[in-house]
C-alpha positions as CSV (number, residue, x, y, z in Angstrom):
1,V,34.0,-120.4,-20.9
2,R,30.7,-120.3,-22.8
3,V,28.1,-117.6,-22.8
4,G,24.5,-118.1,-23.8
5,L,22.0,-115.3,-24.4
6,D,18.3,-115.5,-25.1
7,I,16.8,-112.2,-26.0
8,G,13.0,-112.6,-26.2
9,S,10.2,-110.1,-26.8
10,T,9.8,-109.5,-23.0
11,T,12.9,-111.1,-21.4
12,I,16.6,-111.3,-21.5
13,K,18.3,-114.4,-20.2
14,C,22.1,-114.9,-19.8
15,A,24.1,-117.9,-18.6
16,V,27.9,-118.3,-18.3
17,L,29.4,-121.8,-18.1
18,D,32.9,-122.7,-17.2
19,E,35.0,-125.3,-19.1
20,H,33.3,-128.1,-17.1
21,D,29.8,-126.8,-18.0
22,A,29.3,-125.6,-14.5
23,L,27.1,-122.5,-14.2
24,I,29.2,-119.5,-13.2
25,Y,26.6,-116.8,-13.7
26,S,23.0,-116.4,-14.8
27,T,20.5,-113.6,-15.0
28,Y,16.9,-113.2,-16.1
29,E,15.3,-109.8,-16.6
30,R,12.0,-108.5,-18.0
31,H,12.0,-105.5,-20.3
32,Y,8.4,-104.8,-20.8
33,S,9.0,-101.0,-20.7
34,H,10.5,-100.9,-24.1
35,I,8.0,-103.1,-26.0
36,L,5.5,-100.3,-26.7
37,E,8.3,-97.9,-27.7
38,K,9.8,-100.5,-30.1
39,A,6.4,-101.3,-31.6
40,Q,5.7,-97.6,-32.2
41,E,9.1,-97.1,-33.8
42,L,8.5,-100.2,-36.0
43,L,5.1,-98.8,-37.0
44,R,6.7,-95.5,-38.0
45,R,9.2,-97.4,-40.2
46,I,6.4,-99.5,-41.7
47,D,4.3,-96.4,-42.4
48,A,7.3,-94.7,-44.0
49,V,7.8,-97.7,-46.4
50,M,4.1,-97.7,-47.2
51,E,4.1,-94.0,-48.2
52,D,6.0,-95.0,-51.4
53,E,3.4,-96.3,-53.9
54,D,6.2,-97.5,-56.2
55,T,7.4,-99.8,-53.4
56,F,4.2,-101.4,-52.3
57,C,2.7,-101.5,-55.8
58,S,5.6,-103.7,-57.0
59,P,4.5,-107.3,-57.8
60,E,7.5,-108.5,-55.7
61,F,6.4,-106.6,-52.6
62,S,5.8,-109.0,-49.7
63,L,5.8,-109.2,-46.0
64,A,9.5,-110.2,-46.2
65,V,10.3,-107.1,-48.3
66,L,8.4,-104.9,-45.9
67,A,10.2,-106.4,-43.0
68,R,13.6,-105.9,-44.7
69,L,12.8,-102.3,-45.6
70,S,11.5,-101.5,-42.1
71,E,14.6,-103.2,-40.6
72,S,12.7,-105.8,-38.7
73,N,11.5,-109.4,-39.2
74,T,8.3,-110.8,-40.6
75,N,6.9,-111.9,-37.2
76,Y,7.2,-108.4,-35.7
77,V,6.0,-106.6,-38.8
78,S,3.0,-108.9,-39.0
79,Q,2.2,-108.5,-35.3
80,V,2.4,-104.7,-35.4
81,I,0.1,-104.6,-38.5
82,N,-2.3,-107.1,-36.9
83,T,-2.6,-105.2,-33.6
84,T,-2.5,-101.7,-35.0
85,Y,-4.7,-102.0,-38.0
86,N,-6.7,-105.1,-36.9
87,K,-6.0,-106.9,-40.2
88,N,-3.5,-109.2,-41.6
89,F,-0.7,-108.2,-44.0
90,R,-2.5,-109.3,-47.2
91,T,-5.6,-107.3,-46.3
92,F,-3.5,-104.3,-45.3
93,L,-1.6,-104.5,-48.6
94,N,-4.7,-105.0,-50.8
95,E,-6.4,-102.0,-49.2
96,R,-3.5,-99.8,-50.0
97,R,-3.1,-101.1,-53.6
98,I,-6.9,-100.8,-54.3
99,K,-6.8,-97.2,-53.0
100,V,-4.1,-96.4,-55.5
101,A,-6.0,-98.2,-58.3
102,M,-9.0,-96.1,-57.6
103,K,-7.0,-92.9,-57.7
104,R,-5.4,-94.0,-61.0
105,M,-8.8,-94.9,-62.5
106,M,-9.9,-91.3,-61.7
107,D,-6.8,-89.9,-63.3
108,S,-7.8,-90.2,-67.0
109,G,-5.0,-87.9,-68.1
110,R,-2.3,-90.3,-67.0
111,Y,-4.1,-93.6,-66.8
112,G,-7.1,-93.2,-69.2
113,A,-5.5,-95.4,-71.9
114,Y,-4.9,-98.2,-69.4
115,S,-6.9,-101.4,-69.6
116,M,-8.2,-103.0,-66.4
117,Q,-5.3,-105.4,-66.7
118,G,-2.9,-102.4,-67.0
119,I,-4.3,-100.8,-63.9
120,A,-4.1,-104.1,-62.1
121,E,-0.5,-104.6,-63.1
122,S,0.3,-100.9,-62.2
123,V,-0.6,-101.6,-58.6
124,G,1.1,-104.9,-58.3
125,Y,-1.4,-107.5,-59.3
126,Q,-0.2,-110.1,-61.9
127,S,-3.7,-111.5,-62.4
128,A,-6.8,-109.5,-63.3
129,S,-9.0,-111.9,-61.5
130,N,-7.1,-111.4,-58.2
131,F,-7.3,-107.7,-58.7
132,I,-11.1,-107.8,-59.4
133,A,-11.6,-110.0,-56.3
134,A,-9.5,-107.7,-54.1
135,F,-11.2,-104.6,-55.5
136,K,-14.6,-106.0,-54.8
137,K,-13.6,-107.1,-51.3
138,V,-12.3,-103.7,-50.4
139,T,-14.9,-101.5,-52.1
140,G,-18.0,-103.8,-52.4
141,M,-18.1,-103.3,-56.2
142,T,-16.2,-104.4,-59.2
143,P,-13.7,-102.2,-60.9
144,S,-15.8,-101.9,-64.0
145,L,-18.8,-100.7,-61.9
146,Y,-16.5,-98.2,-60.2
147,Q,-15.4,-96.9,-63.7
148,K,-19.0,-96.6,-64.8
149,M,-19.8,-94.6,-61.6
150,L,-16.9,-92.3,-62.6
151,G,-18.6,-91.8,-65.9
152,K,-16.0,-93.6,-68.1
């Protein structure tokens, strides 16, 4: 006897075959009712992970890491981010990191001695040019102009 299961995002299929591969039992059911609940629960787990700046400001942070920490897979996490925030994972992450960078640039007591490269690295960018490009895309200005506006 062999059992085959296919659990998809909206359906569950099951087939049972005997020793001669003859179909003994099969079923096909839709489970739409739980999709919204599951997406909302996954969104709560994603948001919980994204509350921790140390986690998402790590240079190793990625969609795969977020999926693992939110106990899901990359496809579902990406889909929830795309549909909820109307942006892809990279834009979602960059916006979060740049927000932290802006906050750190305002905190001269803790981060005043940091260079632009130091701020960039502190929020997960390994390259200053990638940081500057992301900063400009998110805010419409360069980090140095932002610092000048802060009066530094």
